[in-house]
mmCIF file of C-alpha atoms in Angstrom:
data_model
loop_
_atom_site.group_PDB
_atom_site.id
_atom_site.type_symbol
_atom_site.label_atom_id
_atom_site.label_comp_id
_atom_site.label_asym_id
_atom_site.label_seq_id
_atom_site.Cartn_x
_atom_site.Cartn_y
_atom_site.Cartn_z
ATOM 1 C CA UNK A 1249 60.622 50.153 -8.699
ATOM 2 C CA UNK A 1250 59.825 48.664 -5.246
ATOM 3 C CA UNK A 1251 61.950 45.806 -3.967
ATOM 4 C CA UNK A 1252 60.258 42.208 -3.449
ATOM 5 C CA UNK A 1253 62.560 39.802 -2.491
ATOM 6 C CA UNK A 1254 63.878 37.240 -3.934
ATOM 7 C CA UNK A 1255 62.120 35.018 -6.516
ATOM 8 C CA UNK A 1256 60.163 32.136 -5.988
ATOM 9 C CA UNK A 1257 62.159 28.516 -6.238
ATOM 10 C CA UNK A 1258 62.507 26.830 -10.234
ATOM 11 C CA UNK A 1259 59.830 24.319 -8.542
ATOM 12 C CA UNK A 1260 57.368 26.873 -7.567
ATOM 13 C CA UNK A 1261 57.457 28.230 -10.498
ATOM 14 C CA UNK A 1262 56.983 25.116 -12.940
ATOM 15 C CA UNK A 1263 53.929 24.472 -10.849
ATOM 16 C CA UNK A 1264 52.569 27.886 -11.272
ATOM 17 C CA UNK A 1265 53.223 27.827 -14.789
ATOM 18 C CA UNK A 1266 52.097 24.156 -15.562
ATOM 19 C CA UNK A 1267 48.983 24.267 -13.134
ATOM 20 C CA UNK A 1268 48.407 27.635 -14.955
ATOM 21 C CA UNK A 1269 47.901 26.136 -18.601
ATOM 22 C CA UNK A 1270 46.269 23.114 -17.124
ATOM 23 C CA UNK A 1271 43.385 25.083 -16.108
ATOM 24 C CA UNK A 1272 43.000 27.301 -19.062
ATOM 25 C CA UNK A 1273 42.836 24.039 -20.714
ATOM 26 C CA UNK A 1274 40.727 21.932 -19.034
ATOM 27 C CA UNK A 1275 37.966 25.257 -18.469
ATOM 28 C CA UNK A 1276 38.143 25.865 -22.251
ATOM 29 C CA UNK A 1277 37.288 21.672 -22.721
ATOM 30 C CA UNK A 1278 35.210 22.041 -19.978
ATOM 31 C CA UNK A 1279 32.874 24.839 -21.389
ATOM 32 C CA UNK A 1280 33.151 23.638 -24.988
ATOM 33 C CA UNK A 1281 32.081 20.262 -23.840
ATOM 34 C CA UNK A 1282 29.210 21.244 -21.435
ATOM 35 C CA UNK A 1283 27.749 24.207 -24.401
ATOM 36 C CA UNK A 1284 28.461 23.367 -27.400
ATOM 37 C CA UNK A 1285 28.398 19.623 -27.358
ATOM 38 C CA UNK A 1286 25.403 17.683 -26.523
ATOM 39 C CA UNK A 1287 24.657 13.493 -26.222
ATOM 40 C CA UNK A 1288 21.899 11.992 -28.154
ATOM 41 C CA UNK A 1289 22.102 14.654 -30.957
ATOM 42 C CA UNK A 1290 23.643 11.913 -32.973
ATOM 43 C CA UNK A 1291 26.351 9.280 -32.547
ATOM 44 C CA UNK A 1292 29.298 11.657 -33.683
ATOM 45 C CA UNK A 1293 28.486 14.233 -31.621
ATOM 46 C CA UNK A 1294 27.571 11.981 -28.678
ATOM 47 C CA UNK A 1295 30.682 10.707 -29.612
ATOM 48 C CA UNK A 1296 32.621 13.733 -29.658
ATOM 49 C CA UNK A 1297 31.439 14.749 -26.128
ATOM 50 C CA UNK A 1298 32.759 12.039 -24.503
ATOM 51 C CA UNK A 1299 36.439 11.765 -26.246
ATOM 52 C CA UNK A 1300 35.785 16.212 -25.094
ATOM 53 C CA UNK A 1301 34.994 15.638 -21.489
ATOM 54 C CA UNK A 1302 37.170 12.036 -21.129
ATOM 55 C CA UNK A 1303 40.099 14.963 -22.370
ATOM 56 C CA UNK A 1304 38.894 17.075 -19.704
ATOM 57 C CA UNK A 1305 38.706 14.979 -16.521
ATOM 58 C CA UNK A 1306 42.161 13.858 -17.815
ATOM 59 C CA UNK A 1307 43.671 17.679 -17.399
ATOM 60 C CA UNK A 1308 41.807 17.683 -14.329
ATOM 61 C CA UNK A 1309 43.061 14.978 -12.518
ATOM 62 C CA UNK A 1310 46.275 15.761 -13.396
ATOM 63 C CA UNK A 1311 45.660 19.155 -11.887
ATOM 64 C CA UNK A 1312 44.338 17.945 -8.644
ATOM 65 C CA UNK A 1313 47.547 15.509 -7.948
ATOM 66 C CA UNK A 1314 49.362 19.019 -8.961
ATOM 67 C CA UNK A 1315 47.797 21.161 -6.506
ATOM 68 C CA UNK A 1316 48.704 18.530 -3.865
ATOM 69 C CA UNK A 1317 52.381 18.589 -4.578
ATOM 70 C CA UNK A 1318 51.919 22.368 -4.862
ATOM 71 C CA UNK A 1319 50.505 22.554 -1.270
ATOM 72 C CA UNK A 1320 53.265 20.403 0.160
ATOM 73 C CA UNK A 1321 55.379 22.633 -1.364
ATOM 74 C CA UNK A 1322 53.961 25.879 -0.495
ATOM 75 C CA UNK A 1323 53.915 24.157 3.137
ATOM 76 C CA UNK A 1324 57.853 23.416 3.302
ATOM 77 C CA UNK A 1325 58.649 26.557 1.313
ATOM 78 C CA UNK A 1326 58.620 29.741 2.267
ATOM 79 C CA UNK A 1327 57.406 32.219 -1.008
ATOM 80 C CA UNK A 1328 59.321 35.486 -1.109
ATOM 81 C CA UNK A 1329 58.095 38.302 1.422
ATOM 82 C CA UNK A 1330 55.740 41.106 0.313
ATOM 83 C CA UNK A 1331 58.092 43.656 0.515
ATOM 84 C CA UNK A 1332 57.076 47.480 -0.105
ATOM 85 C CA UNK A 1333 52.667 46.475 -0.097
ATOM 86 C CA UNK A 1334 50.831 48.032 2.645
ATOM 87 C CA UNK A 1335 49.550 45.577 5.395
ATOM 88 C CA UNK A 1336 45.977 45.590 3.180
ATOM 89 C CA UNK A 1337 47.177 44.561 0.162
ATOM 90 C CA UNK A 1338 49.825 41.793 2.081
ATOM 91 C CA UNK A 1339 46.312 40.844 3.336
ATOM 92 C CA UNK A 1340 44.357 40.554 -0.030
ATOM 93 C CA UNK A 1341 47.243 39.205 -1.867
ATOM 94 C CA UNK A 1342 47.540 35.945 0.799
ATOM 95 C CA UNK A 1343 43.339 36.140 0.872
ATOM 96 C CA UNK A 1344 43.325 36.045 -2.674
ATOM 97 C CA UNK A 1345 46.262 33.274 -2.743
ATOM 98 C CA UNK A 1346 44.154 31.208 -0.050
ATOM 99 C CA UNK A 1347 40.598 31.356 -2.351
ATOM 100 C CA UNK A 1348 42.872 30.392 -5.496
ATOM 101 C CA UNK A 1349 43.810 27.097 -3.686
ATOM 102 C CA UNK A 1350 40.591 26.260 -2.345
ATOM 103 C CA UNK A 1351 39.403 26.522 -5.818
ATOM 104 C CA UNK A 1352 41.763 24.569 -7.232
ATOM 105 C CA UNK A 1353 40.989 21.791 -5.139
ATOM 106 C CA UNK A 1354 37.261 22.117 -4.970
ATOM 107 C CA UNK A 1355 37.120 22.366 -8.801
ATOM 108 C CA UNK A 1356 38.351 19.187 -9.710
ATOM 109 C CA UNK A 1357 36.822 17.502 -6.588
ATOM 110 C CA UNK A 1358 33.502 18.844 -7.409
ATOM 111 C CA UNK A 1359 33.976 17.219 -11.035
ATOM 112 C CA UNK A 1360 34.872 13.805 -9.273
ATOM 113 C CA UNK A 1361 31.884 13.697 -7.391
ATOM 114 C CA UNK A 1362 29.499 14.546 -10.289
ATOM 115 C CA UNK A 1363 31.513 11.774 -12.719
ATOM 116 C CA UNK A 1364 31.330 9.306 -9.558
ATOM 117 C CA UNK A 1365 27.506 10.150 -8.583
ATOM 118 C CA UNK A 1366 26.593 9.516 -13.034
ATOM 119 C CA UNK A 1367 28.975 6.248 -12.286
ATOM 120 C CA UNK A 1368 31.241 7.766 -15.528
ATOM 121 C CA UNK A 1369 34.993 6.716 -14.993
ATOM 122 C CA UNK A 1370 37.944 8.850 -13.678
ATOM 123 C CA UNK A 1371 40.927 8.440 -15.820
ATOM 124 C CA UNK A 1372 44.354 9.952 -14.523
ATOM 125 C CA UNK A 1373 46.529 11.067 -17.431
ATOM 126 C CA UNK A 1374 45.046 8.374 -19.614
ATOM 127 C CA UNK A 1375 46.901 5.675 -17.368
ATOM 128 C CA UNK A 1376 44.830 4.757 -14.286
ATOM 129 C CA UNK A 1377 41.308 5.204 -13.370
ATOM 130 C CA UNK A 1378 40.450 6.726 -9.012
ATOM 131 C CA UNK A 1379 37.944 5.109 -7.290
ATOM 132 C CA UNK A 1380 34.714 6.665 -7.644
ATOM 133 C CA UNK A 1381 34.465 9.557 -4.561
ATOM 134 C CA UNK A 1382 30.524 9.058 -4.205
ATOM 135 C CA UNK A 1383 28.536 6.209 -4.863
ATOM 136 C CA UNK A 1384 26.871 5.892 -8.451
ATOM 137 C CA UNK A 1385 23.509 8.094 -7.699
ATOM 138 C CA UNK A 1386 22.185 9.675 -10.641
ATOM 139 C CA UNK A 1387 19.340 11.985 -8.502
ATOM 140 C CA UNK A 1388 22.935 13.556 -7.047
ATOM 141 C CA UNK A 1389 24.753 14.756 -10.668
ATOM 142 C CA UNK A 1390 22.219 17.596 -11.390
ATOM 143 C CA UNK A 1391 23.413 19.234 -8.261
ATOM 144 C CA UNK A 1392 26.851 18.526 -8.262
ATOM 145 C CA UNK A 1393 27.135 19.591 -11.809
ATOM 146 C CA UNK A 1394 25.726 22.912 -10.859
ATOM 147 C CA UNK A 1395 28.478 22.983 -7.826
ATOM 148 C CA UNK A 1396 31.201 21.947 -10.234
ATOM 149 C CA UNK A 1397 29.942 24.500 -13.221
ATOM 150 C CA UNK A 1398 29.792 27.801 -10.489
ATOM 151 C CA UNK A 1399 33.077 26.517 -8.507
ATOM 152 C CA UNK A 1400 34.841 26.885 -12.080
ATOM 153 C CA UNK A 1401 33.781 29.765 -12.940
ATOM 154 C CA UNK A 1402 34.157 31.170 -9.724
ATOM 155 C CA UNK A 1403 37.821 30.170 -10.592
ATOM 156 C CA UNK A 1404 38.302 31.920 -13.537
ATOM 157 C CA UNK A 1405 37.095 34.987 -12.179
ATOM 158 C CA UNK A 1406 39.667 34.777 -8.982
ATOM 159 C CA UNK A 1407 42.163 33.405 -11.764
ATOM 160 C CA UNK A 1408 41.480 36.667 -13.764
ATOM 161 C CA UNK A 1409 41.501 38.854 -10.681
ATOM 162 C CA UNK A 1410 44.886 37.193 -9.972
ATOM 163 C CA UNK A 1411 45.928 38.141 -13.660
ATOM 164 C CA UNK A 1412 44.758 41.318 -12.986
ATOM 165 C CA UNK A 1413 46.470 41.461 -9.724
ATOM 166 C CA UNK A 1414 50.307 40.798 -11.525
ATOM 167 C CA UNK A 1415 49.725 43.374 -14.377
ATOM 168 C CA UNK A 1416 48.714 45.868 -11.938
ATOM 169 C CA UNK A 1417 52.164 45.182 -9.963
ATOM 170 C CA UNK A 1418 53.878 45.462 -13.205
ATOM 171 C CA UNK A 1419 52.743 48.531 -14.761
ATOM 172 C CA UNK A 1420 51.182 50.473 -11.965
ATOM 173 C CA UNK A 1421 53.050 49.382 -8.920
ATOM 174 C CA UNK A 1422 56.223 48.723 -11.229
ATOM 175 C CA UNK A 1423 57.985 45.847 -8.516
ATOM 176 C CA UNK A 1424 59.286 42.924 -9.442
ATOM 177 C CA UNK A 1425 56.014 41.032 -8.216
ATOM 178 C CA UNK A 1426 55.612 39.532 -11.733
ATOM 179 C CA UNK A 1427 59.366 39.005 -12.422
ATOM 180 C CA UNK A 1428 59.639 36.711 -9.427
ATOM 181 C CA UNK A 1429 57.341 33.970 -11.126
ATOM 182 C CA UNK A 1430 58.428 34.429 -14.598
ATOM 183 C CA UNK A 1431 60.750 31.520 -15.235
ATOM 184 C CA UNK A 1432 64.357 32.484 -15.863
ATOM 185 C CA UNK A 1433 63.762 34.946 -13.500
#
């Protein structure tokens, strides 16, 4: 078993972990609401869909005021060094880290647009509505629904790569890649 470093800090950690669930949440909402739900059906489902996708730009909110704490933190601490990868897969691994966090900010930013361009409110947590990002502009939401839809999914396919990623250093690579973000760890 290859040697790398020590383990990321209890705070690094919780908002791996927490921003982790967050999104599996809010893209499972996300596609329910946008597939399987639909408005003028009738007034339960119409209904439905909007207590669905109110849900959803609740998880994503909080997700987006995550991902800015995380950033400061990343910022003003350093993660453990890649110790024992080859200077490609250092290279990937920070490439791959760099597109994960672009995501996660374009995501939810992308879904704050669209909401602001339909002139749909923007609730934080269920406690506060942000300002709308874009003027109300319905011609704009087709488009920025599309960016918002392919953005996500673009996410969950760098979020499964990423998955991917930590099982291979696990059982292929066998280093403690994985065991420096489990909690407890």
């Amino acid at each position: 078993m290859s040697s790398f470093g020590r383990s990321y800090t209890p705070t690094a950690k919780a908002l791996h972990w927490t921003m982790a669930a967050l999104i599996v949440v809010a893209a499972i909402i996300g596609i329910y609401g946008a597939v399987f739900l639909h408005y003028g059906v009738d007034d339960a489902q119409t209904a439905l869909k909007i207590q669905v996708i109110t849900l959803h730009k609740n998880i994503a909110t909080t997700t987006l005021f995550l991902i800015a704490l995380r950033i400061v933190w990343r910022l003003t601490h350093q993660p453990p060094e890649l110790k024992g990868m080859s200077p490609v897969m250092v290279k990937a691994a920070h490439a791959g880290h760099a597109v994960l966090y672009v995501l996660m900010v374009l995501v939810p930013v992308s879904g704050w647009a669209n909401s602001s361009a339909a002139g749909y409110p923007i609730p934080v947590a269920g406690l506060f509505q942000i300002p709308h990002l874009v003027e109300p502009n319905k011609a704009l939401t087709p488009t920025l629904s599309a960016l918002h839809e392919y953005l996500a999914y673009a996410l969950l396919v760098i979020v499964a790569g990423h998955i991917a990623a930590a099982l291979k250093h696990r059982f292929i690579d066998k280093d403690d890649v994985l065991a420096s973000m489990l909690p407890g760890k």
